[in-house]
């Protein structure tokens, strides 16, 4: 029994170490948009903190628009490679080809960016998207640049209207998609866009954070 008592503080200390190692990027549950900036491409997607399912989340409403929120933040993928988030969408889009510029729209996406600094052509990104048509697990080049890869994490209408929790090993994804060992990402972004499809959608995003 004494040995078991000694295990309790050890386990608590290990649990505390794990929690301390997590990196919060989007603390929406606390009504906090600190550090987030908007980048507009076509029109304005409306981003608002709202209450849904008894918690505060970020709601995005897009109507033939394309603007996103981004936060510049350095995250050590050697320490915290796992990206965690939850999301929900009202609907997907009809008739758009997401592999072409004319159909490059998603009701919800979360993406991570590795800055190329002055060598802007070395900037790379992975987009985790709720696809309208590509099967879950499909990977393809962004319609505008080969330096951005798209991964269909969710697809179609089967789970629309439901909260879905996601986990991705970003370090492993960069290795698989770009063939490089990436030790740090420099920004995280959210975007709900529909400027090419000329349709509308609403998405909700829960807290975004990295863990070991």
mmCIF file of C-alpha atoms in Angstrom:
data_model
loop_
_atom_site.group_PDB
_atom_site.id
_atom_site.type_symbol
_atom_site.label_atom_id
_atom_site.label_comp_id
_atom_site.label_asym_id
_atom_site.label_seq_id
_atom_site.Cartn_x
_atom_site.Cartn_y
_atom_site.Cartn_z
ATOM 1 C CA UNK A 1 0.000 0.000 0.000
ATOM 2 C CA UNK A 2 2.760 2.578 0.767
ATOM 3 C CA UNK A 3 4.188 1.984 -2.676
ATOM 4 C CA UNK A 4 0.824 2.764 -4.251
ATOM 5 C CA UNK A 5 0.583 6.012 -2.314
ATOM 6 C CA UNK A 6 3.939 7.036 -3.723
ATOM 7 C CA UNK A 7 2.641 6.424 -7.241
ATOM 8 C CA UNK A 8 -0.155 8.976 -6.901
ATOM 9 C CA UNK A 9 2.000 12.140 -6.802
ATOM 10 C CA UNK A 10 4.168 10.701 -9.568
ATOM 11 C CA UNK A 11 1.173 10.170 -11.836
ATOM 12 C CA UNK A 12 -0.153 13.625 -11.031
ATOM 13 C CA UNK A 13 3.192 15.187 -11.860
ATOM 14 C CA UNK A 14 3.347 13.328 -15.170
ATOM 15 C CA UNK A 15 -0.195 14.439 -16.001
ATOM 16 C CA UNK A 16 0.724 18.027 -15.196
ATOM 17 C CA UNK A 17 3.783 17.789 -17.433
ATOM 18 C CA UNK A 18 1.628 16.611 -20.327
ATOM 19 C CA UNK A 19 -0.868 19.413 -19.860
ATOM 20 C CA UNK A 20 1.911 21.968 -19.581
ATOM 21 C CA UNK A 21 3.315 20.796 -22.916
ATOM 22 C CA UNK A 22 0.116 21.491 -24.860
ATOM 23 C CA UNK A 23 0.055 24.605 -27.053
ATOM 24 C CA UNK A 24 -3.253 26.441 -27.373
ATOM 25 C CA UNK A 25 -3.766 28.179 -30.713
ATOM 26 C CA UNK A 26 -7.470 28.992 -30.618
ATOM 27 C CA UNK A 27 -8.999 29.444 -27.174
ATOM 28 C CA UNK A 28 -12.548 30.075 -28.373
ATOM 29 C CA UNK A 29 -14.247 28.469 -25.367
ATOM 30 C CA UNK A 30 -13.020 31.386 -23.259
ATOM 31 C CA UNK A 31 -14.368 33.917 -25.754
ATOM 32 C CA UNK A 32 -10.835 34.759 -26.843
ATOM 33 C CA UNK A 33 -9.754 35.735 -30.371
ATOM 34 C CA UNK A 34 -6.487 37.261 -29.213
ATOM 35 C CA UNK A 35 -3.734 36.965 -31.811
ATOM 36 C CA UNK A 36 -6.038 36.139 -34.723
ATOM 37 C CA UNK A 37 -6.068 38.365 -37.816
ATOM 38 C CA UNK A 38 -8.275 38.353 -40.899
ATOM 39 C CA UNK A 39 -7.070 38.013 -44.474
ATOM 40 C CA UNK A 40 -9.640 38.723 -47.172
ATOM 41 C CA UNK A 41 -9.413 37.359 -50.719
ATOM 42 C CA UNK A 42 -12.949 37.840 -52.054
ATOM 43 C CA UNK A 43 -15.567 39.556 -49.923
ATOM 44 C CA UNK A 44 -15.901 38.776 -46.251
ATOM 45 C CA UNK A 45 -16.686 35.540 -44.461
ATOM 46 C CA UNK A 46 -18.349 36.504 -41.188
ATOM 47 C CA UNK A 47 -16.489 35.103 -38.160
ATOM 48 C CA UNK A 48 -18.181 35.455 -34.773
ATOM 49 C CA UNK A 49 -17.870 33.861 -31.340
ATOM 50 C CA UNK A 50 -21.215 32.259 -30.521
ATOM 51 C CA UNK A 51 -22.703 29.747 -28.098
ATOM 52 C CA UNK A 52 -23.397 26.307 -29.513
ATOM 53 C CA UNK A 53 -23.899 23.036 -27.656
ATOM 54 C CA UNK A 54 -23.459 24.918 -24.336
ATOM 55 C CA UNK A 55 -19.991 26.227 -25.179
ATOM 56 C CA UNK A 56 -18.432 29.174 -26.951
ATOM 57 C CA UNK A 57 -17.179 28.391 -30.451
ATOM 58 C CA UNK A 58 -16.171 30.273 -33.574
ATOM 59 C CA UNK A 59 -18.875 30.463 -36.247
ATOM 60 C CA UNK A 60 -18.045 31.188 -39.886
ATOM 61 C CA UNK A 61 -20.707 32.179 -42.412
ATOM 62 C CA UNK A 62 -19.657 32.322 -46.053
ATOM 63 C CA UNK A 63 -21.802 33.517 -48.953
ATOM 64 C CA UNK A 64 -19.814 33.638 -52.222
ATOM 65 C CA UNK A 65 -16.949 34.958 -50.097
ATOM 66 C CA UNK A 66 -13.396 33.978 -49.206
ATOM 67 C CA UNK A 67 -11.681 35.353 -46.137
ATOM 68 C CA UNK A 68 -9.877 33.565 -43.370
ATOM 69 C CA UNK A 69 -8.483 34.027 -39.896
ATOM 70 C CA UNK A 70 -4.853 33.269 -39.202
ATOM 71 C CA UNK A 71 -2.595 33.320 -36.184
ATOM 72 C CA UNK A 72 1.170 33.522 -36.397
ATOM 73 C CA UNK A 73 2.515 31.142 -33.797
ATOM 74 C CA UNK A 74 5.626 28.954 -33.698
ATOM 75 C CA UNK A 75 4.891 25.375 -32.664
ATOM 76 C CA UNK A 76 7.685 22.856 -32.061
ATOM 77 C CA UNK A 77 6.514 19.696 -33.796
ATOM 78 C CA UNK A 78 9.204 17.664 -32.081
ATOM 79 C CA UNK A 79 7.494 18.375 -28.763
ATOM 80 C CA UNK A 80 3.843 18.809 -29.780
ATOM 81 C CA UNK A 81 3.190 17.289 -33.215
ATOM 82 C CA UNK A 82 -0.530 16.525 -32.770
ATOM 83 C CA UNK A 83 -3.070 19.078 -33.965
ATOM 84 C CA UNK A 84 -6.465 18.824 -32.222
ATOM 85 C CA UNK A 85 -9.711 20.560 -33.130
ATOM 86 C CA UNK A 86 -13.450 20.049 -33.511
ATOM 87 C CA UNK A 87 -15.776 21.353 -36.202
ATOM 88 C CA UNK A 88 -19.259 21.220 -37.646
ATOM 89 C CA UNK A 89 -20.724 22.311 -40.992
ATOM 90 C CA UNK A 90 -24.272 23.057 -42.078
ATOM 91 C CA UNK A 91 -23.814 21.739 -45.615
ATOM 92 C CA UNK A 92 -21.326 21.013 -48.378
ATOM 93 C CA UNK A 93 -21.273 22.360 -51.950
ATOM 94 C CA UNK A 94 -22.863 20.970 -55.086
ATOM 95 C CA UNK A 95 -21.144 20.574 -58.434
ATOM 96 C CA UNK A 96 -17.741 22.091 -57.645
ATOM 97 C CA UNK A 97 -14.483 20.393 -58.645
ATOM 98 C CA UNK A 98 -12.167 21.051 -55.711
ATOM 99 C CA UNK A 99 -9.095 20.142 -57.758
ATOM 100 C CA UNK A 100 -9.640 23.122 -60.067
ATOM 101 C CA UNK A 101 -9.425 26.853 -59.364
ATOM 102 C CA UNK A 102 -13.054 27.215 -60.387
ATOM 103 C CA UNK A 103 -14.126 24.870 -57.573
ATOM 104 C CA UNK A 104 -11.502 25.401 -54.876
ATOM 105 C CA UNK A 105 -13.967 26.016 -52.006
ATOM 106 C CA UNK A 106 -14.567 24.313 -48.661
ATOM 107 C CA UNK A 107 -17.215 24.906 -46.014
ATOM 108 C CA UNK A 108 -14.479 24.388 -43.412
ATOM 109 C CA UNK A 109 -10.729 24.067 -43.368
ATOM 110 C CA UNK A 110 -7.952 24.269 -40.802
ATOM 111 C CA UNK A 111 -4.433 24.597 -42.077
ATOM 112 C CA UNK A 112 -0.890 24.842 -40.852
ATOM 113 C CA UNK A 113 1.873 26.849 -42.497
ATOM 114 C CA UNK A 114 5.651 26.585 -42.570
ATOM 115 C CA UNK A 115 7.082 29.980 -43.449
ATOM 116 C CA UNK A 116 9.777 30.255 -46.090
ATOM 117 C CA UNK A 117 10.833 33.637 -44.705
ATOM 118 C CA UNK A 118 12.441 35.718 -47.430
ATOM 119 C CA UNK A 119 12.407 32.588 -49.586
ATOM 120 C CA UNK A 120 8.645 32.887 -49.988
ATOM 121 C CA UNK A 121 8.569 30.131 -52.589
ATOM 122 C CA UNK A 122 9.568 27.679 -49.843
ATOM 123 C CA UNK A 123 6.449 28.395 -47.796
ATOM 124 C CA UNK A 124 4.489 25.150 -47.418
ATOM 125 C CA UNK A 125 1.055 24.389 -46.033
ATOM 126 C CA UNK A 126 -1.229 21.486 -45.265
ATOM 127 C CA UNK A 127 -4.973 22.100 -45.503
ATOM 128 C CA UNK A 128 -7.196 19.788 -43.484
ATOM 129 C CA UNK A 129 -10.548 20.211 -45.208
ATOM 130 C CA UNK A 130 -14.171 19.195 -44.970
ATOM 131 C CA UNK A 131 -14.510 18.232 -48.617
ATOM 132 C CA UNK A 132 -17.719 18.272 -50.592
ATOM 133 C CA UNK A 133 -16.725 15.477 -52.991
ATOM 134 C CA UNK A 134 -13.288 13.950 -52.319
ATOM 135 C CA UNK A 135 -13.336 10.734 -50.250
ATOM 136 C CA UNK A 136 -11.940 10.852 -46.714
ATOM 137 C CA UNK A 137 -8.162 10.378 -46.800
ATOM 138 C CA UNK A 138 -7.717 11.735 -50.329
ATOM 139 C CA UNK A 139 -4.675 13.985 -50.819
ATOM 140 C CA UNK A 140 -4.185 16.415 -53.711
ATOM 141 C CA UNK A 141 -2.303 19.579 -54.625
ATOM 142 C CA UNK A 142 -4.007 22.869 -53.982
ATOM 143 C CA UNK A 143 -5.473 24.221 -57.212
ATOM 144 C CA UNK A 144 -3.265 27.319 -57.011
ATOM 145 C CA UNK A 145 0.088 25.964 -55.782
ATOM 146 C CA UNK A 146 1.908 22.699 -55.337
ATOM 147 C CA UNK A 147 3.338 24.056 -52.088
ATOM 148 C CA UNK A 148 -0.018 23.492 -50.399
ATOM 149 C CA UNK A 149 -1.448 20.005 -49.978
ATOM 150 C CA UNK A 150 -5.091 19.229 -49.303
ATOM 151 C CA UNK A 151 -6.292 16.352 -47.119
ATOM 152 C CA UNK A 152 -9.968 15.412 -46.978
ATOM 153 C CA UNK A 153 -10.443 14.785 -43.256
ATOM 154 C CA UNK A 154 -14.236 14.786 -43.579
ATOM 155 C CA UNK A 155 -16.328 14.515 -46.722
ATOM 156 C CA UNK A 156 -19.879 14.927 -47.915
ATOM 157 C CA UNK A 157 -23.088 15.265 -45.960
ATOM 158 C CA UNK A 158 -23.082 12.168 -43.737
ATOM 159 C CA UNK A 159 -21.910 14.128 -40.686
ATOM 160 C CA UNK A 160 -23.247 17.600 -41.482
ATOM 161 C CA UNK A 161 -24.889 19.203 -38.473
ATOM 162 C CA UNK A 162 -22.747 17.116 -36.100
ATOM 163 C CA UNK A 163 -19.706 18.079 -34.066
ATOM 164 C CA UNK A 164 -16.699 16.018 -35.140
ATOM 165 C CA UNK A 165 -13.410 15.865 -33.208
ATOM 166 C CA UNK A 166 -10.154 15.559 -35.151
ATOM 167 C CA UNK A 167 -6.524 14.682 -34.424
ATOM 168 C CA UNK A 168 -3.663 14.877 -36.917
ATOM 169 C CA UNK A 169 0.054 14.222 -36.514
ATOM 170 C CA UNK A 170 1.274 17.271 -38.418
ATOM 171 C CA UNK A 171 4.936 16.252 -38.369
ATOM 172 C CA UNK A 172 4.072 12.867 -39.894
ATOM 173 C CA UNK A 173 1.792 14.495 -42.481
ATOM 174 C CA UNK A 174 4.547 16.873 -43.633
ATOM 175 C CA UNK A 175 6.955 13.954 -43.927
ATOM 176 C CA UNK A 176 4.471 11.940 -45.962
ATOM 177 C CA UNK A 177 3.304 14.767 -48.231
ATOM 178 C CA UNK A 178 6.500 16.771 -48.735
ATOM 179 C CA UNK A 179 9.174 14.174 -47.958
ATOM 180 C CA UNK A 180 10.790 16.465 -45.393
ATOM 181 C CA UNK A 181 11.322 16.433 -41.653
ATOM 182 C CA UNK A 182 9.608 19.608 -40.463
ATOM 183 C CA UNK A 183 10.415 20.603 -36.897
ATOM 184 C CA UNK A 184 8.293 23.744 -36.602
ATOM 185 C CA UNK A 185 5.204 25.356 -38.070
ATOM 186 C CA UNK A 186 4.782 29.115 -37.988
ATOM 187 C CA UNK A 187 1.062 29.809 -38.427
ATOM 188 C CA UNK A 188 -2.370 28.235 -38.163
ATOM 189 C CA UNK A 189 -5.358 29.404 -40.198
ATOM 190 C CA UNK A 190 -9.087 28.809 -40.501
ATOM 191 C CA UNK A 191 -11.115 29.478 -43.614
ATOM 192 C CA UNK A 192 -14.647 28.870 -44.829
ATOM 193 C CA UNK A 193 -14.929 29.968 -48.454
ATOM 194 C CA UNK A 194 -17.417 29.775 -51.307
ATOM 195 C CA UNK A 195 -16.349 32.473 -53.757
ATOM 196 C CA UNK A 196 -15.800 30.081 -56.662
ATOM 197 C CA UNK A 197 -18.814 27.847 -56.071
ATOM 198 C CA UNK A 198 -21.038 30.910 -55.516
ATOM 199 C CA UNK A 199 -22.841 29.067 -52.731
ATOM 200 C CA UNK A 200 -23.164 29.510 -48.981
ATOM 201 C CA UNK A 201 -22.383 27.525 -45.844
ATOM 202 C CA UNK A 202 -21.982 27.894 -42.096
ATOM 203 C CA UNK A 203 -19.219 26.225 -40.121
ATOM 204 C CA UNK A 204 -18.410 26.110 -36.420
ATOM 205 C CA UNK A 205 -14.926 25.605 -34.998
ATOM 206 C CA UNK A 206 -14.024 24.480 -31.490
ATOM 207 C CA UNK A 207 -10.733 25.095 -29.695
ATOM 208 C CA UNK A 208 -7.524 24.406 -31.628
ATOM 209 C CA UNK A 209 -4.435 23.129 -29.817
ATOM 210 C CA UNK A 210 -1.313 21.002 -30.165
ATOM 211 C CA UNK A 211 -0.370 18.108 -27.883
ATOM 212 C CA UNK A 212 2.551 15.650 -27.628
#
